[in-house]
Short mmCIF file of N, CA and C in Angstrom, two decimals:
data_model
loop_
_atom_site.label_atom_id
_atom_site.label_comp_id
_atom_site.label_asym_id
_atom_site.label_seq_id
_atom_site.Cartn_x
_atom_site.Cartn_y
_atom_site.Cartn_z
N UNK X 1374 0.86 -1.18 0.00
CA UNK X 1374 0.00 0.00 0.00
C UNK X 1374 0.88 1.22 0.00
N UNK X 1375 0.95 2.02 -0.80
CA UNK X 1375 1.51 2.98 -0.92
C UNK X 1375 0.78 4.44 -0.84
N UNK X 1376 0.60 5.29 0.67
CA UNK X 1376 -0.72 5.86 1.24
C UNK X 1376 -0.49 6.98 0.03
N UNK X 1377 -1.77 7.63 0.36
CA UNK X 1377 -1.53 8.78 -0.70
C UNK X 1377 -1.91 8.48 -2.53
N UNK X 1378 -2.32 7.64 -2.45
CA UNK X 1378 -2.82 7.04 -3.69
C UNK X 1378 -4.45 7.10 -3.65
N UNK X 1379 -4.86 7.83 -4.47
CA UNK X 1379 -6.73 8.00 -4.49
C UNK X 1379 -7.52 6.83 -4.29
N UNK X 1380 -7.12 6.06 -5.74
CA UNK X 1380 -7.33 4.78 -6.02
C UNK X 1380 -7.14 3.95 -4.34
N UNK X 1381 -6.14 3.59 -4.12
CA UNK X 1381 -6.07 2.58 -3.42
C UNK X 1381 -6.45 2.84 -1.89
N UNK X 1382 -6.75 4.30 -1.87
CA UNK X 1382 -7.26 4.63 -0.35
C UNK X 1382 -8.60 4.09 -0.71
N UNK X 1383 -9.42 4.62 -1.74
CA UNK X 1383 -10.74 4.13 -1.65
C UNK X 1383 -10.75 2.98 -1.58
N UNK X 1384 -10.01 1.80 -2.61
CA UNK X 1384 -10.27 0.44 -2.59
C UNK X 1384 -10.49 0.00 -1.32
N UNK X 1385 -9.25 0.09 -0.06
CA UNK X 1385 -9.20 0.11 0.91
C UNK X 1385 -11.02 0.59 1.99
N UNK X 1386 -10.83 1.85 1.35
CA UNK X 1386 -11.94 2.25 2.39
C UNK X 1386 -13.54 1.31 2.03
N UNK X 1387 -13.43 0.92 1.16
CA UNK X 1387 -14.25 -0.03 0.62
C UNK X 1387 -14.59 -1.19 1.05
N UNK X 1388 -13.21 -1.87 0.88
CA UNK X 1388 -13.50 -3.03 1.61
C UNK X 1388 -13.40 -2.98 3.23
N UNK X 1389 -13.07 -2.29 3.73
CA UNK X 1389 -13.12 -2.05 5.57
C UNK X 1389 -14.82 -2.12 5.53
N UNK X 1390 -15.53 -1.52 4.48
CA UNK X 1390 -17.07 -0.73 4.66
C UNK X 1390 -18.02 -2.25 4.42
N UNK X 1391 -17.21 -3.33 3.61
CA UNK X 1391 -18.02 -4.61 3.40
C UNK X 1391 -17.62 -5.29 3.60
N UNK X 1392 -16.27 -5.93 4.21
CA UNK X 1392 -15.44 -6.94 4.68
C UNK X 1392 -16.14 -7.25 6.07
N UNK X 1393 -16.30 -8.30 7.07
CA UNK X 1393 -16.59 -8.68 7.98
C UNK X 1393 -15.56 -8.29 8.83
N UNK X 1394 -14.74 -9.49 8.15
CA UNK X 1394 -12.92 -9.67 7.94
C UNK X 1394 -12.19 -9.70 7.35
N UNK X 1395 -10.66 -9.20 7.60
CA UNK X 1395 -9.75 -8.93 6.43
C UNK X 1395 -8.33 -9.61 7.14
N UNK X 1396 -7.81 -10.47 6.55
CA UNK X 1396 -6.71 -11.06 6.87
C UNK X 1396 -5.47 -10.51 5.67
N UNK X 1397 -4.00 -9.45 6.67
CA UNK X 1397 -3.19 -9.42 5.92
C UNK X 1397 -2.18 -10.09 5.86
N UNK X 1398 -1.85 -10.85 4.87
CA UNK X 1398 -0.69 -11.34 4.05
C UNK X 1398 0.80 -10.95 4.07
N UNK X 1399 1.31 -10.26 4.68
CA UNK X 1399 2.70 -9.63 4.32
C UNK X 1399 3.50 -10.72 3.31
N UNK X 1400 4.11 -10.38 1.98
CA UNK X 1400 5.09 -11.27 1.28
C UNK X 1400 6.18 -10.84 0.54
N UNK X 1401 6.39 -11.56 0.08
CA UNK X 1401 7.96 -11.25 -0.43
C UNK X 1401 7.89 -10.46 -1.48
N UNK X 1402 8.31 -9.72 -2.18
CA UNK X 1402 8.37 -9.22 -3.39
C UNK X 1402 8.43 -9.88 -4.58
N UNK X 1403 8.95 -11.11 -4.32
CA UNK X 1403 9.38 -12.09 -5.42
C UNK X 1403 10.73 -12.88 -4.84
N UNK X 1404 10.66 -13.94 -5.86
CA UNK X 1404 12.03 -15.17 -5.14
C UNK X 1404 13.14 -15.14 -6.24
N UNK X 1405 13.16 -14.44 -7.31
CA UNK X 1405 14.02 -13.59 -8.11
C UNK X 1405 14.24 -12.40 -8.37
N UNK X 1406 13.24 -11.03 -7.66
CA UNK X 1406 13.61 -10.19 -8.22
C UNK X 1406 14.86 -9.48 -7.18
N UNK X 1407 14.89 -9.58 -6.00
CA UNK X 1407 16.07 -8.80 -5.25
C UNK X 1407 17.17 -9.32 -4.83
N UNK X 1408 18.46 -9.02 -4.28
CA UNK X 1408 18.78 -9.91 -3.53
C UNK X 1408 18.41 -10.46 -2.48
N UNK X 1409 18.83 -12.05 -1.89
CA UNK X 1409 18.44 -13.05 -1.05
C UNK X 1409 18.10 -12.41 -0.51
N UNK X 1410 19.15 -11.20 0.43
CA UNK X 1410 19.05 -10.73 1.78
C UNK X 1410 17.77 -9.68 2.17
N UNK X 1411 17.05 -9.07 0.80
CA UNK X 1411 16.00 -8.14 0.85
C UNK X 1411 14.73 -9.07 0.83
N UNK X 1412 14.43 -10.10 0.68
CA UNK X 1412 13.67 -10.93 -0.05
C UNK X 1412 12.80 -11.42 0.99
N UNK X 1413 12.68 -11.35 2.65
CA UNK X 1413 12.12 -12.17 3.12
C UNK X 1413 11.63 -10.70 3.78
N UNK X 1414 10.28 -10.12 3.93
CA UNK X 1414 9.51 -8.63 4.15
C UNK X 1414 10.19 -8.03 6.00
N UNK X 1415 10.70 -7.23 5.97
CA UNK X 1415 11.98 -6.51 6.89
C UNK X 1415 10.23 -6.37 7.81
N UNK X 1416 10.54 -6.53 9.25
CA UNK X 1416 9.56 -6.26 10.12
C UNK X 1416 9.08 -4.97 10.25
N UNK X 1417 9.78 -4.12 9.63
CA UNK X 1417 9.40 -2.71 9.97
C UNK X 1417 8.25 -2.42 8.88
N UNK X 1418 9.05 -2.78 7.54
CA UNK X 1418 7.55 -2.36 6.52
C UNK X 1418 6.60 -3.39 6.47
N UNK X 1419 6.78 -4.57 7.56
CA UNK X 1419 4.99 -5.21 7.85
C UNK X 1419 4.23 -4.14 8.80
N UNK X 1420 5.29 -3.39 9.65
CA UNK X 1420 4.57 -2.39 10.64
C UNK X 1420 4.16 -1.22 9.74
N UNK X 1421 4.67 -0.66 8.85
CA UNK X 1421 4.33 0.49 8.18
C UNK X 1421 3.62 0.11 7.46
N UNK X 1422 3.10 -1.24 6.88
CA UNK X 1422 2.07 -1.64 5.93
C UNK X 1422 0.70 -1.99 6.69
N UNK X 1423 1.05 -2.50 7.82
CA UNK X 1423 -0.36 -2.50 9.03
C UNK X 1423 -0.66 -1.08 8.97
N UNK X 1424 -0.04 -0.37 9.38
CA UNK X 1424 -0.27 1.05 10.21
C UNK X 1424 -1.24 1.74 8.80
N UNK X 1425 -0.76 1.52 7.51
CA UNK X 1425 -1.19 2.12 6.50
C UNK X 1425 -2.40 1.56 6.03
N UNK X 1426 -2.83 0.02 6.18
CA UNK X 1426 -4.14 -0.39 6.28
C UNK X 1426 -5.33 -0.22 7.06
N UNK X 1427 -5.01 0.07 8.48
CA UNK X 1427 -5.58 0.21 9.27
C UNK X 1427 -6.11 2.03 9.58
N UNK X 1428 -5.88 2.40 8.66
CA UNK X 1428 -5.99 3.76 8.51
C UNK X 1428 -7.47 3.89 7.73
N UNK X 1429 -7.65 2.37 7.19
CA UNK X 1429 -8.39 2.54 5.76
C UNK X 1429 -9.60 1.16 6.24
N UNK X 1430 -9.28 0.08 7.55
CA UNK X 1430 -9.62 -1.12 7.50
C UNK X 1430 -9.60 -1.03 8.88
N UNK X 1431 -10.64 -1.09 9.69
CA UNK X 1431 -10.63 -0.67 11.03
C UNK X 1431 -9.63 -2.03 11.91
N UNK X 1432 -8.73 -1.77 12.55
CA UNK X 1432 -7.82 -2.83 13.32
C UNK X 1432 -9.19 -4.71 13.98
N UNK X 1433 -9.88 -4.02 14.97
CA UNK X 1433 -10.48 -5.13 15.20
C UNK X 1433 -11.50 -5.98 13.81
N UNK X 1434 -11.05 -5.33 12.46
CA UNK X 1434 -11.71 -6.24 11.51
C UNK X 1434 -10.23 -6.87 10.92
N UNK X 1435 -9.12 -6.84 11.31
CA UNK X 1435 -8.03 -6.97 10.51
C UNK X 1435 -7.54 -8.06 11.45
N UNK X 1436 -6.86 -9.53 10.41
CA UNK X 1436 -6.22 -10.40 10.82
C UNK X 1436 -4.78 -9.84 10.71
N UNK X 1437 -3.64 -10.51 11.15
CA UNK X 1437 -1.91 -10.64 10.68
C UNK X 1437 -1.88 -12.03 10.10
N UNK X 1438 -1.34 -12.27 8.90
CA UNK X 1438 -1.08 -13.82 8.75
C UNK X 1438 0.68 -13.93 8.61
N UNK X 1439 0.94 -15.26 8.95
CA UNK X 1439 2.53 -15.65 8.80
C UNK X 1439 2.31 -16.97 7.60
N UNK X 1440 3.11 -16.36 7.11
CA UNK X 1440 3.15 -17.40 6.22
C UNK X 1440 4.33 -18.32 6.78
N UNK X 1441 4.35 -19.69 5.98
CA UNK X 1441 5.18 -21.09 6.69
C UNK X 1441 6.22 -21.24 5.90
N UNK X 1442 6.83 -20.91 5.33
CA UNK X 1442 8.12 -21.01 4.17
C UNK X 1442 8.73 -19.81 4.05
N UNK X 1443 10.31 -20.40 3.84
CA UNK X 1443 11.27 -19.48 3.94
C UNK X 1443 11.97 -19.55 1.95
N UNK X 1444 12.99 -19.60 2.06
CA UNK X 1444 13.60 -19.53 0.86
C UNK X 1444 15.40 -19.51 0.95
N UNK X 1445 15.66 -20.67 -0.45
CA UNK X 1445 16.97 -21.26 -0.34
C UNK X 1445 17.82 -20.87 -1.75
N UNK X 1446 18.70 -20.43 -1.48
CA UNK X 1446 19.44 -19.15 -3.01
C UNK X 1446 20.86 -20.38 -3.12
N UNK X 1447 21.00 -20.60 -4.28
CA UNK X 1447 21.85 -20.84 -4.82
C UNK X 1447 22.87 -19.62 -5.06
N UNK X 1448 24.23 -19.37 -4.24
CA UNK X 1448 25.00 -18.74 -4.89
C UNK X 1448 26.25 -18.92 -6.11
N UNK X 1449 26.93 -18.13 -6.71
CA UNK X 1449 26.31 -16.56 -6.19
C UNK X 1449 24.99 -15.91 -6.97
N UNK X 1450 24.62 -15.07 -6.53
CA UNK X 1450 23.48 -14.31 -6.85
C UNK X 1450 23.42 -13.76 -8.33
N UNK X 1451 22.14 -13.95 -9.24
CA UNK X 1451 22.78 -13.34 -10.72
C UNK X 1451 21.27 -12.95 -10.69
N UNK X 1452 21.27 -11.70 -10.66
CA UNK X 1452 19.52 -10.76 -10.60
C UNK X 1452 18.92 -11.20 -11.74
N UNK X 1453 18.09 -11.26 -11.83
CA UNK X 1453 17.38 -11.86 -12.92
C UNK X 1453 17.47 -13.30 -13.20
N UNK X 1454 18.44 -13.92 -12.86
CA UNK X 1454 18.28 -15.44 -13.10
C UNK X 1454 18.32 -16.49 -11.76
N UNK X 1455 18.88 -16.37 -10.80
CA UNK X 1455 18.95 -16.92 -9.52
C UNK X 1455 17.31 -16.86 -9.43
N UNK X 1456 16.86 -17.91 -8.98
CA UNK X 1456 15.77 -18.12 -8.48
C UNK X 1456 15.79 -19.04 -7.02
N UNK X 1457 15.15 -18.45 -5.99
CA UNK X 1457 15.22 -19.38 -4.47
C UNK X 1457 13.67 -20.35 -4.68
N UNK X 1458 14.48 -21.40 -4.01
CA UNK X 1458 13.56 -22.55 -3.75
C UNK X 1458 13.07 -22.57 -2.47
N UNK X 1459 11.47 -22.63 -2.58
CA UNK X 1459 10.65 -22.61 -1.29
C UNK X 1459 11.48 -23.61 -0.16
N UNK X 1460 11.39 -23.25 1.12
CA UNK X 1460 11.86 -24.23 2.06
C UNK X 1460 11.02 -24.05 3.29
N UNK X 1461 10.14 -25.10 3.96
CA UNK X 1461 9.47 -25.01 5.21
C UNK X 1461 10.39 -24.54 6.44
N UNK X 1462 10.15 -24.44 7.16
CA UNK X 1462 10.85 -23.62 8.76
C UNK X 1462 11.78 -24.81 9.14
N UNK X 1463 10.65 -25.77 9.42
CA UNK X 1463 11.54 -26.89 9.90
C UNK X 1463 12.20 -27.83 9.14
N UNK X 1464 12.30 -27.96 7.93
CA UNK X 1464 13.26 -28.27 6.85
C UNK X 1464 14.29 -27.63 7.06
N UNK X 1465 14.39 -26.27 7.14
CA UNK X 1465 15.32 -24.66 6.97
C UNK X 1465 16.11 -25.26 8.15
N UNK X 1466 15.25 -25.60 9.59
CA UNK X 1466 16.33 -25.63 10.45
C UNK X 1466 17.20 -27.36 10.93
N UNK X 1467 16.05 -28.47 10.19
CA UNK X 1467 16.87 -29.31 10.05
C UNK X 1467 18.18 -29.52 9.40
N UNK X 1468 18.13 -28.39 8.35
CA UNK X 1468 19.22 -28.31 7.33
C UNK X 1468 20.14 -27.39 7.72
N UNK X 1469 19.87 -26.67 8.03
CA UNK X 1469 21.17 -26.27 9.40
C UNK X 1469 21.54 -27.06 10.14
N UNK X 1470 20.77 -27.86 10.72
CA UNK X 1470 21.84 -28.78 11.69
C UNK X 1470 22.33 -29.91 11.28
N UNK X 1471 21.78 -30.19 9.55
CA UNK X 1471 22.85 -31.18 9.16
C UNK X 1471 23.86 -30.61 8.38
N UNK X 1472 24.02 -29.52 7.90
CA UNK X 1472 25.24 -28.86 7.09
C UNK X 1472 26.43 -27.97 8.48
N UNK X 1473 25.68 -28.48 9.62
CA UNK X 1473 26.38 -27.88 11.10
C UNK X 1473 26.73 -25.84 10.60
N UNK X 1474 25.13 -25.60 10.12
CA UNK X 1474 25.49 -23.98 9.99
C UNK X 1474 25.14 -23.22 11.16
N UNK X 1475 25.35 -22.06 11.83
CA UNK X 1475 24.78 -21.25 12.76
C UNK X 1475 24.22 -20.53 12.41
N UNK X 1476 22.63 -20.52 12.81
CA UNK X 1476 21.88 -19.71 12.36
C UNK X 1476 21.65 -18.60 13.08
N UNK X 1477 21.55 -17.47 12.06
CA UNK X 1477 22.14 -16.17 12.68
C UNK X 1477 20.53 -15.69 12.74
N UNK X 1478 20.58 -14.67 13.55
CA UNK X 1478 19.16 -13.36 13.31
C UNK X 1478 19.23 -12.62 12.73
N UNK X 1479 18.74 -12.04 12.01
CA UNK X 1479 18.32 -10.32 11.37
C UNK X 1479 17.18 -9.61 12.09
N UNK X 1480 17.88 -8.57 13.39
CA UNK X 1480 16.97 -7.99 14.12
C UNK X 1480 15.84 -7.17 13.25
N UNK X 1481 16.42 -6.37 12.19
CA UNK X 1481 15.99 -5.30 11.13
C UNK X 1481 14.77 -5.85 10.23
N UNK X 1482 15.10 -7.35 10.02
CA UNK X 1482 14.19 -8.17 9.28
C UNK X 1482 12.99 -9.23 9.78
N UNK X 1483 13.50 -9.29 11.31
CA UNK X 1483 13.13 -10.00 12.01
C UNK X 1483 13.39 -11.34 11.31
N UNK X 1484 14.07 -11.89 10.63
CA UNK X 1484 14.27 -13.18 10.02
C UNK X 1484 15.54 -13.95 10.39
N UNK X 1485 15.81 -15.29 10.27
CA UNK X 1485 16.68 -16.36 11.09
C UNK X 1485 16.99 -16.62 9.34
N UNK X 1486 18.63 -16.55 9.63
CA UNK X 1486 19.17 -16.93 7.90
C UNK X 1486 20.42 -17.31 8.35
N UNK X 1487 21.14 -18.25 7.26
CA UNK X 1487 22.50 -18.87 7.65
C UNK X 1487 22.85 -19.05 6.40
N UNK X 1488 24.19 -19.56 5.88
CA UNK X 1488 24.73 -19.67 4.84
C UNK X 1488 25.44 -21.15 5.08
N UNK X 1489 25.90 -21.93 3.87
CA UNK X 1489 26.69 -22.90 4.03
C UNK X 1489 27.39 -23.03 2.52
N UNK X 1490 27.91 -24.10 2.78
CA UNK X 1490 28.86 -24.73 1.52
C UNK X 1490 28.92 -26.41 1.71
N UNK X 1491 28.47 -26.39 0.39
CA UNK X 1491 27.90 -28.45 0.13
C UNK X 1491 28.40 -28.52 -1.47
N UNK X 1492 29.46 -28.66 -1.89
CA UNK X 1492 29.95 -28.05 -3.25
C UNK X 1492 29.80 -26.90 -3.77
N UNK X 1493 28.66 -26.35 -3.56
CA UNK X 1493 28.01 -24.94 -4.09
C UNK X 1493 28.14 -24.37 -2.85
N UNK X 1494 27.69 -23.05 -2.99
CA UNK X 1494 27.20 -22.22 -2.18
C UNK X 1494 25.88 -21.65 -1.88
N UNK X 1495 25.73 -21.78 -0.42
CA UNK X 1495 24.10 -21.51 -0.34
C UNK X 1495 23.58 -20.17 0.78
N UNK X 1496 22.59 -19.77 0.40
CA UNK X 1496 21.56 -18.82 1.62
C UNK X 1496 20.51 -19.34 1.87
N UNK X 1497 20.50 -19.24 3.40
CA UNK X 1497 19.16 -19.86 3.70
C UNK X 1497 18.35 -18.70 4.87
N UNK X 1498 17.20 -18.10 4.45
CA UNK X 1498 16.45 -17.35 5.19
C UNK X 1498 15.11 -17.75 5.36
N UNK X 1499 14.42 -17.56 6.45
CA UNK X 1499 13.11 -18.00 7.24
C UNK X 1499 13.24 -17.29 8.23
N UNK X 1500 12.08 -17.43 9.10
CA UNK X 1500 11.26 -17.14 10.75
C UNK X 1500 11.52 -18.73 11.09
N UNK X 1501 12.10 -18.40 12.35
CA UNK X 1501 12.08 -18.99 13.58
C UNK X 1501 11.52 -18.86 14.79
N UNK X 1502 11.19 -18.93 15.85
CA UNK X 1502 10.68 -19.02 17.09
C UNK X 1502 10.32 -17.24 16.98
N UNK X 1503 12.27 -16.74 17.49
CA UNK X 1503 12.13 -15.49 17.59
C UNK X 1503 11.46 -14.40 16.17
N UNK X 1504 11.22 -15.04 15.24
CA UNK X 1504 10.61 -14.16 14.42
C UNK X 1504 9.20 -14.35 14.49
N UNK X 1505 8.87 -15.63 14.72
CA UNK X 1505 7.35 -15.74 15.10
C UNK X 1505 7.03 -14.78 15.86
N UNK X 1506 8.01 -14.17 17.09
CA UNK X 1506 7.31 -13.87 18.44
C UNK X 1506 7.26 -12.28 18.06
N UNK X 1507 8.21 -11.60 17.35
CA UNK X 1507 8.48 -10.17 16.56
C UNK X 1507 7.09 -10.31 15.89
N UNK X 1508 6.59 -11.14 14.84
CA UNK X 1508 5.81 -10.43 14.01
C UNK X 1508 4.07 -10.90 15.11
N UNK X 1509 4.16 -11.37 15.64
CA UNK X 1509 2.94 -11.63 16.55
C UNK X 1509 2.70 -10.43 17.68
N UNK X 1510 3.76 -9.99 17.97
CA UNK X 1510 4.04 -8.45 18.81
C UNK X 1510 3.25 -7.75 17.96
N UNK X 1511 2.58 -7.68 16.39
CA UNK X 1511 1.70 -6.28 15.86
C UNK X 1511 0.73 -6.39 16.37
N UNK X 1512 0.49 -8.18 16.71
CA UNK X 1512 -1.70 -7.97 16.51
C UNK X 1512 -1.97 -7.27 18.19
N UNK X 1513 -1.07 -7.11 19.61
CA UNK X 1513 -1.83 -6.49 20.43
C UNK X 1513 -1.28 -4.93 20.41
N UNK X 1514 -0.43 -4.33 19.50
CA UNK X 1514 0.21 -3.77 19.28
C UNK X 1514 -0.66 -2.46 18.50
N UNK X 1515 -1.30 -3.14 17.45
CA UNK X 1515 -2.18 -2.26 16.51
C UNK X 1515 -3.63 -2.61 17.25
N UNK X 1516 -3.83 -3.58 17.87
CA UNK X 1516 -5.26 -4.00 18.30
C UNK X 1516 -6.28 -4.64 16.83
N UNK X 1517 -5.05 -5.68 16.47
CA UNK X 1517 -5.91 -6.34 15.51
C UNK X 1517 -6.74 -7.32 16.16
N UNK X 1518 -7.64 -8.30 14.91
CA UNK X 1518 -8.33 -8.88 15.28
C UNK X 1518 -7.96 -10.17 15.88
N UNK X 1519 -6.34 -10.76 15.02
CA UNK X 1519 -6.40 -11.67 15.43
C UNK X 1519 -5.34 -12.22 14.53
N UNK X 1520 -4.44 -13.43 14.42
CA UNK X 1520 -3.63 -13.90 13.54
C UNK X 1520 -4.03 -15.22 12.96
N UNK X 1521 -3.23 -15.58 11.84
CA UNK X 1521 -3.61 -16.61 10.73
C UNK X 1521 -1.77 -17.32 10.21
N UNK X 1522 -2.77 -18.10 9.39
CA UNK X 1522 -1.27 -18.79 9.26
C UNK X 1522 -1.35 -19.26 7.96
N UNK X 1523 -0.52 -18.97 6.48
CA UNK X 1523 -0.30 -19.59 5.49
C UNK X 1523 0.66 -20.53 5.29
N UNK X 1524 1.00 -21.60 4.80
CA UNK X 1524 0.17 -22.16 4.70
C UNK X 1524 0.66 -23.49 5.85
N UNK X 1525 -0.95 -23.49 6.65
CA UNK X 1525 -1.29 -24.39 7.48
C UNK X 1525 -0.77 -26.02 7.59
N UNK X 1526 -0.77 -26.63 6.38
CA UNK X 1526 -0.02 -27.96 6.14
C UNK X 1526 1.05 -27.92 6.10
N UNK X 1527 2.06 -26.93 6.27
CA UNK X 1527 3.31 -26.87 6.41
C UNK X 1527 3.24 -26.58 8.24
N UNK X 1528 3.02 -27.71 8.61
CA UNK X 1528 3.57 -27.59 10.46
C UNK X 1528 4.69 -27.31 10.74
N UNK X 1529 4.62 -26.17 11.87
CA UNK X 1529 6.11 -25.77 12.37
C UNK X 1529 5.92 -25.62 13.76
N UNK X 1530 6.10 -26.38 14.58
CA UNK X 1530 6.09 -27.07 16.03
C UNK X 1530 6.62 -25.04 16.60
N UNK X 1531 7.82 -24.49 16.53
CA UNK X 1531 8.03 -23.27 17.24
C UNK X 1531 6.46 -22.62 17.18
N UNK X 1532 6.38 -22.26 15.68
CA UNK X 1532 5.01 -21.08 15.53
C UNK X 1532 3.75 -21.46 16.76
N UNK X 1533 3.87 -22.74 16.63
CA UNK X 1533 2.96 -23.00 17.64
C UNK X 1533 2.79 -22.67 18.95
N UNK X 1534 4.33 -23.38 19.62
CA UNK X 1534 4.03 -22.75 20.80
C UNK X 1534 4.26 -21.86 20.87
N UNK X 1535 4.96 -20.37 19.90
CA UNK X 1535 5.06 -19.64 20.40
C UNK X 1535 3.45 -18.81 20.71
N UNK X 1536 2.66 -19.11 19.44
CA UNK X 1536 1.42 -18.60 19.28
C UNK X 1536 0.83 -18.96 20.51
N UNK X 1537 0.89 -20.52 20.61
CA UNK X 1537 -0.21 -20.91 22.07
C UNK X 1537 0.47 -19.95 23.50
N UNK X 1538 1.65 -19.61 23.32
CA UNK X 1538 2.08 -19.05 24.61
C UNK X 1538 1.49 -17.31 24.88
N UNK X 1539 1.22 -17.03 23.69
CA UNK X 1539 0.95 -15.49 23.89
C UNK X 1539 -0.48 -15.44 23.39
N UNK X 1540 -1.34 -16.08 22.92
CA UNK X 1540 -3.24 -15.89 22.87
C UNK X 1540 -4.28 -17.35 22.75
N UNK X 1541 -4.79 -16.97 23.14
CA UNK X 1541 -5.94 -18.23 23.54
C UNK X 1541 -6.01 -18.14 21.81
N UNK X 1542 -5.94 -19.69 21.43
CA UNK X 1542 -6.42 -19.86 20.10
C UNK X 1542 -7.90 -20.62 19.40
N UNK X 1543 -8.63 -20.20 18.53
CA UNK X 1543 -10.17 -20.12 18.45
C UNK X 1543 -10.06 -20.84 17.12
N UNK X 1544 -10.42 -21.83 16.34
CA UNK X 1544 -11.06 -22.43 15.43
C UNK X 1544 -11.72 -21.45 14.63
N UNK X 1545 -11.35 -20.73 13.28
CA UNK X 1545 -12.66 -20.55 13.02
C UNK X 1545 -13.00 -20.57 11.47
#
């Protein structure tokens, strides 16, 4: 959302006016267009992209969703042709502990990423525990409605408890 746009304030004010509920998505830009390291959405512009919806989409009608997959870069990096391959959380971090990598944080990104070497060279970025618990800090934060999870068949044992540890969770 880019505020200040006619068009997209109304769209916005629109659907706040007929939506029940609105669940946001934060995602990547693409799994080729930037480098690795820009590629997984920096916690700050999920906060400046809430803050800018909710301007337009009243907070208690607004979900947060996390999506369940991270992404795996073949280096080195060639813009336009490098393409990253989807990777689940707990794939991401089994595979750290069999290539024995240390997985580092990105406070700025809120994202858990490591690098290795297996003939090639690799990047590996996702949410972990502590990024679960960063991007779950918006919904009492903005006073959303509530959080969601893409996609659901990809189980990741952290998201869970971190979710069950900080809100009663509802079926719905």
């Amino acid at each position: 959302i880019v505020t200040g746009n006619m068009f997209q304030e109304t769209f916005y004010i629109q659907i706040g006016k007929v939506a029940n509920k609105v669940m946001i998505l934060p995602y990547e830009w693409g799994y080729h267009v930037n480098l690795p390291i820009s590629l997984i959405l920096p916690f700050q512009t999920a906060s400046k992209l809430l803050v800018s919806i909710i301007q337009f989409i009243p907070p208690e009608k607004t979900s947060f969703a996390l999506k369940t997959f991270g992404y795996i870069w073949e280096l080195p990096y060639i813009e336009g042709t490098t393409k990253a391959q989807a990777i689940c959380y707990s794939a991401a971090i089994d595979l750290a502990r069999e290539v024995r990598a240390e997985i580092q944080y990105d406070d700025t990104a809120a994202a858990a990423y490591y690098g290795f070497v297996n003939s090639k060279e690799y990047y590996v970025r996702f949410k972990d525990a502590r990024s679960i618990f960063d991007n779950i800090s918006l919904i009492p934060t903005y006073g959303l409605e509530g959080i969601g999870a893409w996609n659901i068949m990809r189980y990741f044992p952290q998201m869970w408890l971190v979710i069950n540890s900080q809100f009663e969770i509802s079926k719905v």
